Structure formats: C-alpha cells, structure tokens
Coordinates of C-alpha atoms in Angstrom, one line a residue:
M1 CA 6.0 -13.3 23.4
K2 CA 9.1 -11.5 21.8
R3 CA 7.2 -11.4 18.4
F4 CA 4.0 -9.5 20.2
M5 CA 6.2 -6.9 21.7
L6 CA 8.5 -6.3 19.3
N7 CA 4.6 -5.8 16.8
A8 CA 3.4 -4.0 19.2
A9 CA 6.0 -1.3 19.6
A10 CA 6.0 -1.3 15.9
V11 CA 2.4 -0.4 15.8
A12 CA 3.2 1.9 18.5
V13 CA 5.8 3.9 16.5
L14 CA 3.3 4.0 13.4
V15 CA 0.2 5.5 15.3
T16 CA 2.6 8.5 17.0
T17 CA 4.2 8.9 13.7
I18 CA 0.8 8.8 11.5
F19 CA -1.3 10.3 14.0
P20 CA -0.2 14.4 13.7
V21 CA -0.9 13.9 9.9
Y22 CA -4.3 12.2 10.2
W23 CA -5.2 14.9 12.6
M24 CA -4.0 17.3 10.1
F25 CA -6.1 16.0 7.3
L26 CA -8.7 15.7 10.2
T27 CA -8.8 19.1 11.2
A28 CA -8.7 20.2 7.6
F29 CA -12.7 18.7 6.3
K30 CA -13.8 20.0 10.1
P31 CA -16.2 22.8 10.4
T32 CA -14.8 25.7 12.7
R33 CA -16.7 25.3 15.3
D34 CA -15.9 21.7 15.8
I35 CA -12.4 22.8 15.7
Q36 CA -12.5 25.0 18.1
S37 CA -14.9 22.5 20.2
D38 CA -13.8 21.6 23.6
T39 CA -14.5 18.2 23.3
P40 CA -12.2 16.9 19.9
T41 CA -14.0 14.4 17.8
F42 CA -11.8 11.8 15.6
W43 CA -14.3 11.9 12.9
P44 CA -15.8 14.7 10.8
A45 CA -19.3 14.4 11.8
H46 CA -20.1 16.7 8.9
P47 CA -17.1 16.9 6.7
T48 CA -16.9 20.4 5.1
L49 CA -14.5 21.6 2.1
D50 CA -14.8 25.1 2.8
H51 CA -11.3 25.0 3.8
F52 CA -10.0 24.0 1.0
V53 CA -11.3 26.8 -0.9
T54 CA -10.3 29.6 1.7
A55 CA -6.5 27.7 1.0
I56 CA -7.0 28.4 -2.7
N57 CA -8.0 31.1 -3.0
A58 CA -6.4 32.7 -0.4
P59 CA -3.5 35.4 -1.9
G60 CA -0.4 34.2 -3.0
F61 CA -1.0 30.6 -3.1
W62 CA -1.0 29.5 -6.6
T63 CA 2.0 31.7 -7.0
Y64 CA 3.7 30.4 -4.2
W65 CA 2.8 26.7 -5.1
R66 CA 5.1 27.5 -8.5
N67 CA 7.6 28.9 -6.8
S68 CA 7.9 25.8 -5.0
L69 CA 7.4 23.4 -8.2
L70 CA 10.1 25.4 -10.0
V71 CA 12.9 25.3 -7.7
T72 CA 11.8 21.9 -6.1
V73 CA 12.2 20.0 -10.1
G74 CA 15.2 22.5 -11.3
A75 CA 17.1 21.2 -8.5
V76 CA 16.1 17.7 -7.9
L77 CA 16.9 17.1 -12.0
I78 CA 19.9 19.4 -11.9
A79 CA 21.0 17.3 -9.1
L80 CA 20.7 13.5 -11.0
V81 CA 22.7 14.9 -14.0
V82 CA 25.5 16.0 -12.0
A83 CA 25.2 13.2 -9.5
L84 CA 25.1 10.5 -12.2
L85 CA 28.1 11.7 -13.7
A86 CA 30.2 12.0 -10.4
A87 CA 28.7 8.5 -9.7
F88 CA 30.0 6.8 -12.8
A89 CA 33.5 8.4 -12.5
V90 CA 33.7 7.3 -9.0
T91 CA 32.1 3.5 -9.9
R92 CA 33.5 3.2 -13.2
M93 CA 37.3 4.6 -13.7
S94 CA 40.6 4.8 -12.0
W95 CA 41.8 8.5 -11.1
R96 CA 43.8 10.4 -9.6
G97 CA 41.8 11.9 -6.1
K98 CA 39.2 9.3 -6.2
G99 CA 39.4 8.4 -2.5
A100 CA 39.6 12.4 -1.4
F101 CA 36.8 13.1 -3.1
V102 CA 34.3 10.4 -2.1
V103 CA 35.7 11.8 1.8
A104 CA 34.8 15.0 0.9
V105 CA 31.4 13.7 -0.7
F106 CA 30.7 11.4 2.5
A107 CA 31.7 15.1 5.0
A108 CA 29.3 17.2 3.0
Q109 CA 26.5 15.0 3.1
M110 CA 27.3 15.0 6.8
A111 CA 27.3 18.6 7.9
P112 CA 24.8 20.9 8.9
W113 CA 23.4 22.9 6.1
E114 CA 22.0 25.1 8.8
A115 CA 25.8 26.3 9.2
L116 CA 26.0 27.6 5.5
L117 CA 23.0 30.6 6.1
V118 CA 25.3 33.0 6.5
P119 CA 28.5 32.3 4.2
V120 CA 25.3 31.5 1.5
F121 CA 23.7 34.7 2.0
I122 CA 27.0 37.0 1.9
I123 CA 27.7 34.9 -1.4
A124 CA 23.7 35.9 -2.7
R125 CA 24.0 39.8 -1.3
D126 CA 27.5 40.2 -2.7
T127 CA 26.4 38.3 -6.7
Q128 CA 22.9 40.4 -6.2
L129 CA 20.8 37.1 -6.4
L130 CA 19.1 37.6 -3.2
D131 CA 15.2 37.4 -4.3
S132 CA 16.1 35.0 -6.7
L133 CA 14.9 31.5 -7.5
A134 CA 17.7 30.8 -9.9
M135 CA 20.3 31.1 -6.4
L136 CA 17.0 29.2 -4.3
T137 CA 17.6 26.3 -7.1
G138 CA 21.0 26.4 -6.8
V139 CA 21.0 25.7 -3.0
Y140 CA 18.7 23.0 -3.1
F141 CA 21.1 21.3 -6.0
M142 CA 23.7 22.1 -3.6
I143 CA 21.9 20.4 -0.5
T144 CA 20.5 17.4 -2.4
L145 CA 23.6 16.4 -4.7
P146 CA 25.7 14.4 -1.7
F147 CA 23.2 12.4 -0.8
T148 CA 22.7 12.1 -5.1
I149 CA 25.9 10.8 -5.5
V150 CA 26.4 8.6 -2.3
T151 CA 23.0 6.7 -3.3
L152 CA 23.9 6.7 -7.1
R153 CA 27.2 5.5 -6.6
G154 CA 25.9 2.3 -4.5
F155 CA 23.4 1.4 -7.3
L156 CA 25.4 1.8 -9.7
A157 CA 28.6 -0.4 -8.1
A158 CA 25.3 -2.9 -7.6
I159 CA 25.7 -3.5 -11.8
P160 CA 27.7 -5.5 -12.3
V161 CA 30.4 -4.2 -15.2
E162 CA 30.2 -7.5 -17.5
L163 CA 26.9 -6.1 -18.5
E164 CA 29.0 -3.3 -20.1
E165 CA 32.0 -4.8 -21.2
A166 CA 29.6 -8.2 -22.7
A167 CA 27.5 -4.8 -24.8
Q168 CA 31.2 -3.5 -26.1
V169 CA 31.9 -6.6 -27.3
D170 CA 29.0 -7.4 -29.0
G171 CA 29.6 -3.6 -30.7
C172 CA 28.5 -0.9 -28.8
S173 CA 30.1 2.2 -27.7
R174 CA 30.7 2.7 -23.9
P175 CA 28.4 5.6 -23.7
A176 CA 25.8 3.4 -26.1
A177 CA 26.5 0.5 -23.5
F178 CA 25.9 2.5 -20.7
R179 CA 22.8 4.2 -22.2
R180 CA 21.4 0.9 -23.1
V181 CA 22.2 -1.4 -20.6
V182 CA 23.4 0.1 -17.3
F183 CA 20.6 3.1 -17.3
P184 CA 17.3 0.7 -17.7
L185 CA 18.9 -0.7 -14.5
L186 CA 20.0 2.2 -12.4
A187 CA 15.9 3.5 -12.9
P188 CA 15.1 2.6 -9.4
G189 CA 18.3 4.4 -7.7
L190 CA 17.3 7.8 -9.9
M191 CA 13.3 7.6 -8.9
A192 CA 14.8 6.7 -4.5
T193 CA 17.1 9.7 -5.1
S194 CA 14.4 11.8 -6.7
L195 CA 12.2 11.3 -4.3
F196 CA 14.4 12.4 -1.7
G197 CA 15.3 15.3 -3.2
F198 CA 12.2 16.0 -4.2
I199 CA 10.9 15.8 -0.2
T200 CA 14.1 18.1 0.9
A201 CA 13.8 20.8 -1.6
W202 CA 9.8 20.9 -1.1
N203 CA 9.8 20.8 2.3
E204 CA 12.8 23.4 3.0
F205 CA 12.1 26.9 4.8
A206 CA 15.2 28.5 6.5
F207 CA 17.0 29.0 3.5
V208 CA 13.6 30.3 1.6
N209 CA 13.4 32.9 4.7
V210 CA 17.1 34.0 4.8
L211 CA 17.4 34.7 0.7
I212 CA 14.3 36.1 -0.1
I213 CA 13.8 39.5 1.6
K214 CA 11.8 42.5 -0.3
D215 CA 10.8 39.8 -3.2
Q216 CA 7.5 38.4 -1.4
D217 CA 6.2 36.4 -4.5
R218 CA 9.0 34.7 -5.2
R219 CA 9.1 33.3 -1.5
T220 CA 7.7 29.1 -1.4
L221 CA 5.1 27.6 0.4
P222 CA 6.6 26.6 3.2
V223 CA 7.3 30.3 4.0
W224 CA 3.6 31.0 3.2
L225 CA 2.3 28.1 5.6
S226 CA 4.1 30.4 8.3
S227 CA 2.5 33.1 7.8
F228 CA -1.3 32.5 7.1
R229 CA -2.9 34.3 9.3
D230 CA -6.3 36.3 8.8
V231 CA -7.8 39.3 10.5
F232 CA -8.7 37.6 13.6
G233 CA -5.6 35.6 14.0
T234 CA -5.0 31.8 12.8
D235 CA -7.2 30.3 10.9
W236 CA -6.8 26.4 11.7
G237 CA -9.2 25.2 9.1
A238 CA -8.0 26.8 6.8
T239 CA -4.0 26.1 7.9
M240 CA -4.8 22.7 8.3
A241 CA -6.0 22.4 4.6
A242 CA -3.0 24.8 3.0
A243 CA -0.7 21.8 5.0
S244 CA -2.7 19.0 3.4
L245 CA -2.7 20.7 -0.1
F246 CA 1.0 21.1 0.3
A247 CA 1.9 17.7 1.6
L248 CA -0.3 16.2 -1.5
P249 CA 2.3 16.2 -4.3
A250 CA 5.3 14.6 -1.8
L251 CA 2.8 11.9 -0.8
L252 CA 1.0 11.2 -4.5
L253 CA 5.2 11.3 -5.7
F254 CA 6.1 8.9 -2.8
L255 CA 2.7 6.4 -3.9
F256 CA 4.1 6.5 -7.0
L257 CA 7.2 5.8 -7.1
Q258 CA 7.6 3.5 -4.4
R259 CA 6.4 0.2 -6.1
R260 CA 9.7 0.7 -8.2
V261 CA 12.4 1.9 -5.8
G262 CA 14.3 -1.6 -5.3
T263 CA 17.1 -3.3 -5.3
G264 CA 18.7 -6.7 -6.3
M265 CA 17.1 -6.1 -10.0
T266 CA 20.5 -7.6 -11.6
A267 CA 20.6 -10.1 -8.9
G268 CA 22.1 -13.3 -11.2
A269 CA 21.8 -11.3 -13.9
V270 CA 25.6 -12.8 -15.0
K271 CA 26.3 -16.4 -14.7
G272 CA 29.3 -17.9 -13.0

C-alpha cells in the first residue's frame, strides 16, 4: 500500500507537470474554431499546421531565433571554458584564498539574479552597451558561471588524481594528462552543465527587457513571444505554435544529452 501511494503521488506530480506542456502542443495543432470552442478537446480531431506557418512567417521570428541562439551558445561555451579552468584550480591545486573563492562562488549561485537588474543596466548604460548582443551574452555568462563551476568541481573531484599521476609517470605532461585522461572522463559533467546553462540562457526574459530598449531587432525569442499579437488580439494557436518551436531546441538537446549524462564513470578505475 505504501508503494502504491508513492507511485500514485509520483504519477499525479508527473501529470500535473506534463499537462501544461501537452496542452501547449495540442493547442498548436488545433484549428482556431476548436481552440475557441466552449467544449475542450484533449486530442485534435482535425490537426493543422497553419499555426506553425503563421508563427514562422511572423515578422522577426527568424531574427529573434538567431539572436537567442547566438547569445545562448556563446554564453554557454565561454562559461564552460572559464568554469573548467576554475574547477581545475579548486580541485587540483593548493593556493591561498581557495576556500574564500569557493564560498564566493556558492554565494553567487544562491543570489537572486533579478536583484542585479538595476546595477547591470547602469553598467551597460555607462559603457554604451545597451542594445548590444555582446552585453547580453556577458550577462548570461555571468548567470550560468557559478552553477557551472560548482557542478564541474564535483565531477572533477570524483575523478581520482591517481589517473593523472599514472599518465605523468608514463611520460605525459600535466596538461597532456588532463587532456588525454581527465577530459574524456569529464564529458558527462560538461554535458550536464551545458544543458543547464543552455536552458537557463534560452529561457531568460528579464534582462532582455532591461538591456534591449531601442533596437528591437536585438531582442530574443522570449520577449518576442510575450508580444505576439495580431490586429484581432492574441492569436492563441500561433502563440502556442511559436512557443512549441521555442521549446523544441532545449527539448532536443535534452533528449540528445540525457543518455550521456551520468556519474560514476570512474568507479573502480583505480585498484587498491
């Protein structure tokens, strides 16, 4: 009975979580008359792709898509490089102030990023970086960096240092030992952190609204979705289709990486 109750609770949570996403995709395929009907339907009787055509052909869709992709991928790649160096320094080296640095990283991770909206806006204004994709990329890098450092630190700490030492005994330099031995074993951690960073930056809304003011062509997809209107008001079918297309890259990335994200790859690698 206890297991049954736990499974029932898990199913209830799953359904509650998945249903809004299902309704979004369902609405995207419904004809307009079914969307506006007083009787809800949970399966499209006459599915249509008209809403997707409307969303794709809407002004600015591909421009905002490109902007989102550029700032997200740029921020994630820079964060991975910087975090990898920082995590290596924390886990493999001894230096003064290391403990304070780790505490600062954890504090930055716990801080609400919304509290930085005003300071970041003032910095961007004073440095003439408003309406700049470079500034937006830097902000997303700042948001994703603390979590990336913390996560990679955990993955690096789980890789026995004896593997590097054995490679150095065999003639590898320290950088070569890291590149040939540690880096392949760190791939699951890199994938996990890149997935989180991608989702975080891809869905970010507040900083775009604050930093991109005049040049509307520099905005990203979340802001474009919030202003998706036509002359008759909100086109819910096209809005849900656009939201489905917006969610698709993160979903595909998750499906591609989820089998490769794991831990314990080095369990038993060192004997004795």
